[in-house]
Amino acid sequence: MHVVLVEPEIPGNTGNIARLCAATGSKLHLVKPLGFSVEDKYLKRAGLDYWHLLDIEYHENFNELLAKYQDHKFYFSTTKAKKAYSEFEFAFDDFIVFGKETAGLPKDLLDQNKETCFRIPMTKDARSLNLSNAVAIVVYEVMRQQNFKFMV
């Protein structure tokens, strides 16, 4: 599975997500610009001793990522989607895309991909979840749908 963070801003969130990806065998894609240095101590602390297990790729922009993986399916997380993440059937090699903490994904990207946008259900007064929590919810749903068959 592929987890994509578009312009992440908070090193601790990205570190937690990196640890999740390492623990689940998911590939992490970071789309620049990043709001921190990859040498950031908070990023490394959140990932702890999992960095050697992490499969990570950096992309200059989202179009570069799309061009490289044009034969794959992409799903986009947004609080504005009509469908919940649980309404989709994910495949092991799909890309699950999340936006930056303060603004989410760009509106034009969401408008171009309405059919593959999903949300995580929340009460009406909740604005959003922490990015690392949102990623964990969806990653484990994809794993559940695949019967955890790629886990040892």
CSV table of N, CA and C in Angstrom, one decimal:
chain,number,residue,atom,x,y,z
A,1,MET,N,0.8,-1.2,0.0
A,1,MET,CA,0.0,0.0,0.0
A,1,MET,C,0.9,1.2,0.0
A,2,HIS,N,0.4,2.3,-0.5
A,2,HIS,CA,1.1,3.5,-0.7
A,2,HIS,C,0.4,4.6,0.1
A,3,VAL,N,1.1,5.3,1.0
A,3,VAL,CA,0.5,6.4,1.8
A,3,VAL,C,1.2,7.7,1.2
A,4,VAL,N,0.4,8.7,0.8
A,4,VAL,CA,1.0,9.9,0.3
A,4,VAL,C,0.6,11.0,1.2
A,5,LEU,N,1.6,11.8,1.6
A,5,LEU,CA,1.4,13.0,2.3
A,5,LEU,C,1.8,14.2,1.4
A,6,VAL,N,0.8,15.0,1.1
A,6,VAL,CA,1.1,16.2,0.3
A,6,VAL,C,1.4,17.4,1.2
A,7,GLU,N,2.6,17.9,1.1
A,7,GLU,CA,3.1,19.0,1.8
A,7,GLU,C,2.8,19.0,3.3
A,8,PRO,N,3.2,17.9,4.0
A,8,PRO,CA,3.0,17.8,5.4
A,8,PRO,C,3.8,18.9,6.1
A,9,GLU,N,3.2,19.4,7.3
A,9,GLU,CA,3.8,20.5,8.0
A,9,GLU,C,4.4,20.2,9.3
A,10,ILE,N,3.9,19.2,10.0
A,10,ILE,CA,4.2,18.9,11.4
A,10,ILE,C,5.1,17.7,11.4
A,11,PRO,N,6.4,17.9,11.9
A,11,PRO,CA,7.3,16.7,11.9
A,11,PRO,C,6.8,15.6,12.7
A,12,GLY,N,6.2,15.8,13.9
A,12,GLY,CA,5.7,14.7,14.7
A,12,GLY,C,4.7,13.9,14.1
A,13,ASN,N,3.8,14.5,13.3
A,13,ASN,CA,2.8,13.7,12.6
A,13,ASN,C,3.4,12.9,11.5
A,14,THR,N,4.3,13.4,10.8
A,14,THR,CA,5.0,12.7,9.7
A,14,THR,C,5.8,11.5,10.3
A,15,GLY,N,6.4,11.8,11.4
A,15,GLY,CA,7.2,10.7,12.1
A,15,GLY,C,6.3,9.6,12.6
A,16,ASN,N,5.1,9.9,13.1
A,16,ASN,CA,4.2,8.9,13.5
A,16,ASN,C,3.7,8.1,12.3
A,17,ILE,N,3.4,8.8,11.2
A,17,ILE,CA,2.9,8.1,10.0
A,17,ILE,C,4.1,7.2,9.4
A,18,ALA,N,5.3,7.7,9.5
A,18,ALA,CA,6.4,6.9,9.0
A,18,ALA,C,6.5,5.6,9.8
A,19,ARG,N,6.3,5.7,11.1
A,19,ARG,CA,6.4,4.5,12.0
A,19,ARG,C,5.2,3.6,11.6
A,20,LEU,N,4.1,4.1,11.4
A,20,LEU,CA,2.9,3.3,11.0
A,20,LEU,C,3.2,2.6,9.7
A,21,CYS,N,3.8,3.3,8.7
A,21,CYS,CA,4.1,2.7,7.4
A,21,CYS,C,5.2,1.6,7.6
A,22,ALA,N,6.2,1.9,8.4
A,22,ALA,CA,7.2,0.8,8.7
A,22,ALA,C,6.6,-0.4,9.3
A,23,ALA,N,5.7,-0.2,10.2
A,23,ALA,CA,5.1,-1.3,10.9
A,23,ALA,C,4.1,-2.1,10.1
A,24,THR,N,3.6,-1.5,9.1
A,24,THR,CA,2.6,-2.2,8.2
A,24,THR,C,3.1,-2.6,6.9
A,25,GLY,N,4.3,-2.2,6.6
A,25,GLY,CA,4.9,-2.5,5.3
A,25,GLY,C,4.4,-1.6,4.2
A,26,SER,N,3.9,-0.5,4.5
A,26,SER,CA,3.3,0.5,3.5
A,26,SER,C,4.5,1.4,3.1
A,27,LYS,N,4.4,1.8,1.8
A,27,LYS,CA,5.4,2.8,1.3
A,27,LYS,C,4.9,4.2,1.6
A,28,LEU,N,5.8,5.0,2.1
A,28,LEU,CA,5.5,6.4,2.3
A,28,LEU,C,6.0,7.3,1.2
A,29,HIS,N,5.1,8.2,0.7
A,29,HIS,CA,5.5,9.1,-0.3
A,29,HIS,C,5.3,10.5,0.3
A,30,LEU,N,6.4,11.3,0.3
A,30,LEU,CA,6.3,12.7,0.8
A,30,LEU,C,6.4,13.6,-0.4
A,31,VAL,N,5.4,14.5,-0.6
A,31,VAL,CA,5.4,15.4,-1.7
A,31,VAL,C,5.8,16.8,-1.1
A,32,LYS,N,6.8,17.4,-1.7
A,32,LYS,CA,7.3,18.7,-1.3
A,32,LYS,C,6.4,19.8,-1.8
A,33,PRO,N,6.5,21.0,-1.1
A,33,PRO,CA,7.5,21.3,-0.1
A,33,PRO,C,7.1,20.7,1.3
A,34,LEU,N,8.1,20.3,2.1
A,34,LEU,CA,7.8,19.8,3.4
A,34,LEU,C,7.9,21.0,4.4
A,35,GLY,N,7.1,21.0,5.4
A,35,GLY,CA,7.2,22.1,6.4
A,35,GLY,C,8.3,21.9,7.4
A,36,PHE,N,9.2,21.0,7.2
A,36,PHE,CA,10.3,20.7,8.2
A,36,PHE,C,11.4,20.1,7.4
A,37,SER,N,12.5,19.9,8.1
A,37,SER,CA,13.7,19.2,7.5
A,37,SER,C,13.5,17.7,7.9
A,38,VAL,N,13.9,16.8,7.0
A,38,VAL,CA,13.8,15.4,7.3
A,38,VAL,C,14.8,15.0,8.3
A,39,GLU,N,15.7,15.9,8.7
A,39,GLU,CA,16.6,15.7,9.8
A,39,GLU,C,16.0,16.1,11.2
A,40,ASP,N,14.8,16.6,11.2
A,40,ASP,CA,14.2,17.2,12.4
A,40,ASP,C,14.2,16.2,13.5
A,41,LYS,N,14.5,16.6,14.7
A,41,LYS,CA,14.6,15.7,15.8
A,41,LYS,C,13.2,15.2,16.2
A,42,TYR,N,12.2,16.0,16.0
A,42,TYR,CA,10.8,15.5,16.4
A,42,TYR,C,10.3,14.5,15.4
A,43,LEU,N,10.7,14.6,14.1
A,43,LEU,CA,10.4,13.6,13.1
A,43,LEU,C,11.1,12.3,13.5
A,44,LYS,N,12.3,12.4,13.8
A,44,LYS,CA,13.1,11.1,14.1
A,44,LYS,C,12.6,10.5,15.4
A,45,ARG,N,12.3,11.3,16.4
A,45,ARG,CA,11.9,10.8,17.7
A,45,ARG,C,10.6,10.1,17.5
A,46,ALA,N,9.6,10.6,16.7
A,46,ALA,CA,8.3,10.0,16.5
A,46,ALA,C,8.5,8.6,15.8
A,47,GLY,N,9.5,8.5,14.9
A,47,GLY,CA,9.7,7.3,14.2
A,47,GLY,C,10.6,6.3,15.0
A,48,LEU,N,11.2,6.8,16.0
A,48,LEU,CA,12.1,6.0,16.9
A,48,LEU,C,13.0,5.1,16.0
A,49,ASP,N,13.0,3.8,16.4
A,49,ASP,CA,14.0,2.9,15.7
A,49,ASP,C,13.3,2.2,14.5
A,50,TYR,N,12.3,2.8,13.9
A,50,TYR,CA,11.7,2.1,12.8
A,50,TYR,C,12.2,2.6,11.4
A,51,TRP,N,13.1,3.6,11.5
A,51,TRP,CA,13.5,4.2,10.2
A,51,TRP,C,14.2,3.2,9.3
A,52,HIS,N,14.9,2.2,9.8
A,52,HIS,CA,15.5,1.2,8.9
A,52,HIS,C,14.5,0.3,8.2
A,53,LEU,N,13.3,0.3,8.7
A,53,LEU,CA,12.2,-0.5,8.1
A,53,LEU,C,11.4,0.2,7.1
A,54,LEU,N,11.6,1.5,7.0
A,54,LEU,CA,10.7,2.4,6.2
A,54,LEU,C,11.1,2.5,4.8
A,55,ASP,N,10.1,2.3,3.9
A,55,ASP,CA,10.3,2.5,2.4
A,55,ASP,C,9.7,3.8,2.1
A,56,ILE,N,10.6,4.8,1.8
A,56,ILE,CA,10.1,6.2,1.7
A,56,ILE,C,10.6,6.8,0.3
A,57,GLU,N,9.8,7.6,-0.3
A,57,GLU,CA,10.1,8.2,-1.6
A,57,GLU,C,9.7,9.7,-1.5
A,58,TYR,N,10.5,10.5,-2.0
A,58,TYR,CA,10.3,12.0,-2.0
A,58,TYR,C,9.9,12.4,-3.4
A,59,HIS,N,9.0,13.3,-3.6
A,59,HIS,CA,8.6,13.8,-4.9
A,59,HIS,C,8.6,15.4,-4.8
A,60,GLU,N,9.0,16.0,-5.9
A,60,GLU,CA,9.1,17.5,-5.9
A,60,GLU,C,7.7,18.1,-5.9
A,61,ASN,N,6.7,17.4,-6.5
A,61,ASN,CA,5.3,17.9,-6.6
A,61,ASN,C,4.4,16.7,-6.9
A,62,PHE,N,3.1,16.9,-6.8
A,62,PHE,CA,2.2,15.9,-6.9
A,62,PHE,C,2.1,15.3,-8.4
A,63,ASN,N,2.3,16.2,-9.3
A,63,ASN,CA,2.3,15.8,-10.7
A,63,ASN,C,3.4,14.8,-11.0
A,64,GLU,N,4.6,15.0,-10.4
A,64,GLU,CA,5.7,14.1,-10.6
A,64,GLU,C,5.3,12.7,-10.1
A,65,LEU,N,4.6,12.6,-8.9
A,65,LEU,CA,4.2,11.4,-8.4
A,65,LEU,C,3.2,10.7,-9.3
A,66,LEU,N,2.2,11.5,-9.8
A,66,LEU,CA,1.2,10.9,-10.7
A,66,LEU,C,1.8,10.4,-12.0
A,67,ALA,N,2.8,11.1,-12.5
A,67,ALA,CA,3.4,10.6,-13.8
A,67,ALA,C,4.2,9.3,-13.5
A,68,LYS,N,4.8,9.2,-12.4
A,68,LYS,CA,5.6,8.0,-12.1
A,68,LYS,C,4.7,6.8,-11.9
A,69,TYR,N,3.5,7.0,-11.3
A,69,TYR,CA,2.7,5.9,-10.9
A,69,TYR,C,1.3,6.0,-11.7
A,70,GLN,N,1.4,6.4,-12.9
A,70,GLN,CA,0.1,6.6,-13.7
A,70,GLN,C,-0.8,5.4,-13.8
A,71,ASP,N,-0.3,4.2,-13.6
A,71,ASP,CA,-1.1,3.0,-13.8
A,71,ASP,C,-1.8,2.6,-12.5
A,72,HIS,N,-1.6,3.4,-11.4
A,72,HIS,CA,-2.2,3.0,-10.1
A,72,HIS,C,-3.5,3.8,-9.9
A,73,LYS,N,-4.2,3.4,-8.9
A,73,LYS,CA,-5.4,4.1,-8.5
A,73,LYS,C,-5.1,4.9,-7.3
A,74,PHE,N,-5.7,6.1,-7.3
A,74,PHE,CA,-5.4,7.1,-6.2
A,74,PHE,C,-6.8,7.4,-5.5
A,75,TYR,N,-6.7,7.5,-4.2
A,75,TYR,CA,-7.9,7.9,-3.4
A,75,TYR,C,-7.5,9.1,-2.5
A,76,PHE,N,-8.4,10.0,-2.3
A,76,PHE,CA,-8.1,11.3,-1.7
A,76,PHE,C,-8.9,11.5,-0.4
A,77,SER,N,-8.2,11.8,0.6
A,77,SER,CA,-8.9,12.1,1.9
A,77,SER,C,-9.3,13.5,2.0
A,78,THR,N,-10.6,13.8,2.4
A,78,THR,CA,-11.0,15.1,2.6
A,78,THR,C,-12.3,15.1,3.4
A,79,THR,N,-12.4,16.1,4.3
A,79,THR,CA,-13.6,16.2,5.1
A,79,THR,C,-14.8,16.6,4.2
A,80,LYS,N,-14.6,17.0,3.0
A,80,LYS,CA,-15.7,17.4,2.1
A,80,LYS,C,-16.3,16.3,1.3
A,81,ALA,N,-15.8,15.1,1.3
A,81,ALA,CA,-16.3,14.0,0.5
A,81,ALA,C,-17.7,13.6,0.9
A,82,LYS,N,-18.4,13.0,0.0
A,82,LYS,CA,-19.7,12.4,0.3
A,82,LYS,C,-19.6,11.0,0.8
A,83,LYS,N,-18.7,10.2,0.3
A,83,LYS,CA,-18.5,8.8,0.7
A,83,LYS,C,-17.5,8.7,1.8
A,84,ALA,N,-17.8,7.7,2.7
A,84,ALA,CA,-16.9,7.4,3.8
A,84,ALA,C,-15.8,6.4,3.2
A,85,TYR,N,-14.7,6.4,3.9
A,85,TYR,CA,-13.6,5.5,3.4
A,85,TYR,C,-14.0,4.1,3.4
A,86,SER,N,-14.9,3.7,4.2
A,86,SER,CA,-15.4,2.3,4.3
A,86,SER,C,-16.3,1.9,3.1
A,87,GLU,N,-16.7,2.8,2.3
A,87,GLU,CA,-17.5,2.5,1.1
A,87,GLU,C,-16.7,2.2,-0.1
A,88,PHE,N,-15.4,2.2,0.0
A,88,PHE,CA,-14.5,1.9,-1.1
A,88,PHE,C,-13.9,0.5,-0.9
A,89,GLU,N,-13.6,-0.1,-2.0
A,89,GLU,CA,-12.8,-1.4,-2.0
A,89,GLU,C,-11.4,-1.1,-2.5
A,90,PHE,N,-10.5,-1.1,-1.5
A,90,PHE,CA,-9.1,-0.7,-1.8
A,90,PHE,C,-8.3,-2.0,-2.2
A,91,ALA,N,-7.3,-1.8,-3.1
A,91,ALA,CA,-6.4,-2.8,-3.5
A,91,ALA,C,-5.1,-2.6,-2.8
A,92,PHE,N,-4.3,-3.6,-2.7
A,92,PHE,CA,-3.0,-3.5,-2.0
A,92,PHE,C,-2.0,-2.4,-2.6
A,93,ASP,N,-2.1,-2.2,-3.9
A,93,ASP,CA,-1.2,-1.3,-4.5
A,93,ASP,C,-1.8,0.1,-4.8
A,94,ASP,N,-2.9,0.4,-4.2
A,94,ASP,CA,-3.5,1.7,-4.3
A,94,ASP,C,-2.7,2.8,-3.5
A,95,PHE,N,-2.9,4.0,-3.9
A,95,PHE,CA,-2.3,5.2,-3.3
A,95,PHE,C,-3.4,5.9,-2.5
A,96,ILE,N,-3.2,6.1,-1.2
A,96,ILE,CA,-4.1,6.8,-0.3
A,96,ILE,C,-3.4,8.2,0.0
A,97,VAL,N,-4.1,9.3,-0.4
A,97,VAL,CA,-3.5,10.6,-0.4
A,97,VAL,C,-4.1,11.5,0.7
A,98,PHE,N,-3.2,12.1,1.4
A,98,PHE,CA,-3.7,13.0,2.5
A,98,PHE,C,-3.0,14.4,2.3
A,99,GLY,N,-3.7,15.4,2.7
A,99,GLY,CA,-3.2,16.8,2.5
A,99,GLY,C,-2.5,17.3,3.8
A,100,LYS,N,-2.0,18.5,3.7
A,100,LYS,CA,-1.3,19.1,4.8
A,100,LYS,C,-2.3,19.4,6.0
A,101,GLU,N,-1.8,19.5,7.2
A,101,GLU,CA,-2.5,19.6,8.4
A,101,GLU,C,-3.4,20.9,8.4
A,102,THR,N,-3.0,22.0,7.9
A,102,THR,CA,-3.7,23.2,8.0
A,102,THR,C,-4.7,23.5,6.9
A,103,ALA,N,-4.6,22.8,5.8
A,103,ALA,CA,-5.5,23.1,4.7
A,103,ALA,C,-6.0,21.9,3.9
A,104,GLY,N,-5.5,20.7,4.2
A,104,GLY,CA,-5.9,19.6,3.4
A,104,GLY,C,-5.4,19.6,2.0
A,105,LEU,N,-6.1,18.9,1.1
A,105,LEU,CA,-5.6,18.8,-0.3
A,105,LEU,C,-6.2,20.0,-1.0
A,106,PRO,N,-5.5,20.4,-2.1
A,106,PRO,CA,-6.0,21.5,-2.9
A,106,PRO,C,-7.3,21.3,-3.5
A,107,LYS,N,-8.2,22.3,-3.6
A,107,LYS,CA,-9.6,22.1,-4.1
A,107,LYS,C,-9.6,21.6,-5.5
A,108,ASP,N,-8.7,22.1,-6.4
A,108,ASP,CA,-8.7,21.7,-7.8
A,108,ASP,C,-8.4,20.2,-7.9
A,109,LEU,N,-7.5,19.7,-7.0
A,109,LEU,CA,-7.2,18.2,-7.0
A,109,LEU,C,-8.4,17.4,-6.6
A,110,LEU,N,-9.1,17.9,-5.6
A,110,LEU,CA,-10.3,17.2,-5.1
A,110,LEU,C,-11.4,17.3,-6.2
A,111,ASP,N,-11.5,18.4,-6.8
A,111,ASP,CA,-12.6,18.5,-7.9
A,111,ASP,C,-12.3,17.6,-9.1
A,112,GLN,N,-11.0,17.4,-9.4
A,112,GLN,CA,-10.7,16.5,-10.5
A,112,GLN,C,-10.8,15.0,-10.2
A,113,ASN,N,-11.0,14.7,-8.9
A,113,ASN,CA,-11.0,13.3,-8.4
A,113,ASN,C,-12.2,13.0,-7.5
A,114,LYS,N,-13.3,13.6,-7.8
A,114,LYS,CA,-14.5,13.5,-6.9
A,114,LYS,C,-14.9,12.1,-6.6
A,115,GLU,N,-14.8,11.2,-7.6
A,115,GLU,CA,-15.2,9.8,-7.5
A,115,GLU,C,-14.4,9.0,-6.6
A,116,THR,N,-13.2,9.4,-6.3
A,116,THR,CA,-12.3,8.7,-5.4
A,116,THR,C,-11.9,9.5,-4.2
A,117,CYS,N,-12.7,10.4,-3.8
A,117,CYS,CA,-12.6,11.2,-2.6
A,117,CYS,C,-13.3,10.5,-1.4
A,118,PHE,N,-12.8,10.4,-0.3
A,118,PHE,CA,-13.4,9.8,0.9
A,118,PHE,C,-13.3,10.7,2.1
A,119,ARG,N,-14.1,10.4,3.1
A,119,ARG,CA,-14.0,11.1,4.4
A,119,ARG,C,-14.1,10.1,5.5
A,120,ILE,N,-13.6,10.5,6.6
A,120,ILE,CA,-13.7,9.7,7.8
A,120,ILE,C,-14.9,10.3,8.6
A,121,PRO,N,-16.0,9.6,8.9
A,121,PRO,CA,-17.1,10.2,9.5
A,121,PRO,C,-16.8,10.7,10.9
A,122,MET,N,-17.3,11.9,11.2
A,122,MET,CA,-17.2,12.5,12.5
A,122,MET,C,-18.4,13.3,12.8
A,123,THR,N,-18.6,13.7,14.1
A,123,THR,CA,-19.7,14.5,14.5
A,123,THR,C,-19.7,15.8,13.7
A,124,LYS,N,-20.8,16.4,13.6
A,124,LYS,CA,-20.9,17.6,12.7
A,124,LYS,C,-20.1,18.8,13.3
A,125,ASP,N,-19.8,18.8,14.5
A,125,ASP,CA,-19.1,20.0,15.1
A,125,ASP,C,-17.5,19.7,15.1
A,126,ALA,N,-17.1,18.5,14.7
A,126,ALA,CA,-15.7,18.3,14.6
A,126,ALA,C,-15.1,18.7,13.3
A,127,ARG,N,-14.1,19.5,13.3
A,127,ARG,CA,-13.5,20.0,12.0
A,127,ARG,C,-12.7,18.9,11.3
A,128,SER,N,-11.8,18.3,12.0
A,128,SER,CA,-11.0,17.2,11.4
A,128,SER,C,-10.3,16.4,12.5
A,129,LEU,N,-9.7,15.3,12.1
A,129,LEU,CA,-8.9,14.5,13.0
A,129,LEU,C,-7.4,14.9,12.8
A,130,ASN,N,-6.6,14.5,13.8
A,130,ASN,CA,-5.1,14.6,13.6
A,130,ASN,C,-4.7,13.8,12.4
A,131,LEU,N,-3.8,14.3,11.6
A,131,LEU,CA,-3.4,13.6,10.4
A,131,LEU,C,-2.9,12.2,10.6
A,132,SER,N,-2.1,12.0,11.6
A,132,SER,CA,-1.6,10.7,11.9
A,132,SER,C,-2.7,9.7,12.3
A,133,ASN,N,-3.7,10.2,13.0
A,133,ASN,CA,-4.8,9.3,13.4
A,133,ASN,C,-5.6,9.0,12.1
A,134,ALA,N,-5.8,9.9,11.3
A,134,ALA,CA,-6.6,9.7,10.0
A,134,ALA,C,-5.9,8.7,9.1
A,135,VAL,N,-4.6,8.8,9.0
A,135,VAL,CA,-3.9,7.9,8.2
A,135,VAL,C,-4.0,6.4,8.8
A,136,ALA,N,-3.8,6.3,10.1
A,136,ALA,CA,-3.9,5.0,10.7
A,136,ALA,C,-5.3,4.4,10.5
A,137,ILE,N,-6.3,5.1,10.6
A,137,ILE,CA,-7.7,4.6,10.4
A,137,ILE,C,-7.8,4.0,9.0
A,138,VAL,N,-7.4,4.7,8.0
A,138,VAL,CA,-7.5,4.2,6.6
A,138,VAL,C,-6.6,3.1,6.3
A,139,VAL,N,-5.3,3.2,6.7
A,139,VAL,CA,-4.4,2.1,6.5
A,139,VAL,C,-4.9,0.8,7.0
A,140,TYR,N,-5.4,0.8,8.2
A,140,TYR,CA,-5.9,-0.4,8.8
A,140,TYR,C,-7.2,-0.9,8.1
A,141,GLU,N,-7.9,0.0,7.6
A,141,GLU,CA,-9.1,-0.5,6.8
A,141,GLU,C,-8.6,-1.2,5.5
A,142,VAL,N,-7.7,-0.6,4.8
A,142,VAL,CA,-7.1,-1.3,3.6
A,142,VAL,C,-6.6,-2.6,4.0
A,143,MET,N,-5.8,-2.7,5.1
A,143,MET,CA,-5.3,-4.0,5.5
A,143,MET,C,-6.4,-5.0,5.9
A,144,ARG,N,-7.4,-4.5,6.6
A,144,ARG,CA,-8.6,-5.4,6.9
A,144,ARG,C,-9.2,-5.9,5.6
A,145,GLN,N,-9.4,-5.0,4.7
A,145,GLN,CA,-10.0,-5.5,3.4
A,145,GLN,C,-9.2,-6.5,2.7
A,146,GLN,N,-7.9,-6.5,2.9
A,146,GLN,CA,-7.0,-7.5,2.3
A,146,GLN,C,-6.7,-8.6,3.2
A,147,ASN,N,-7.5,-8.7,4.3
A,147,ASN,CA,-7.4,-9.8,5.2
A,147,ASN,C,-6.0,-9.9,5.9
A,148,PHE,N,-5.3,-8.8,6.0
A,148,PHE,CA,-4.0,-8.7,6.6
A,148,PHE,C,-3.1,-9.7,5.9
A,149,LYS,N,-3.3,-10.1,4.7
A,149,LYS,CA,-2.5,-11.2,4.0
A,149,LYS,C,-1.1,-10.8,3.8
A,150,PHE,N,-0.7,-9.5,3.8
A,150,PHE,CA,0.7,-9.1,3.5
A,150,PHE,C,1.4,-8.9,4.8
A,151,MET,N,0.8,-9.2,5.9
A,151,MET,CA,1.5,-9.1,7.2
A,151,MET,C,2.0,-10.5,7.6
A,152,VAL,N,3.2,-10.4,8.3
A,152,VAL,CA,3.8,-11.7,8.7
A,152,VAL,C,3.2,-12.2,9.9
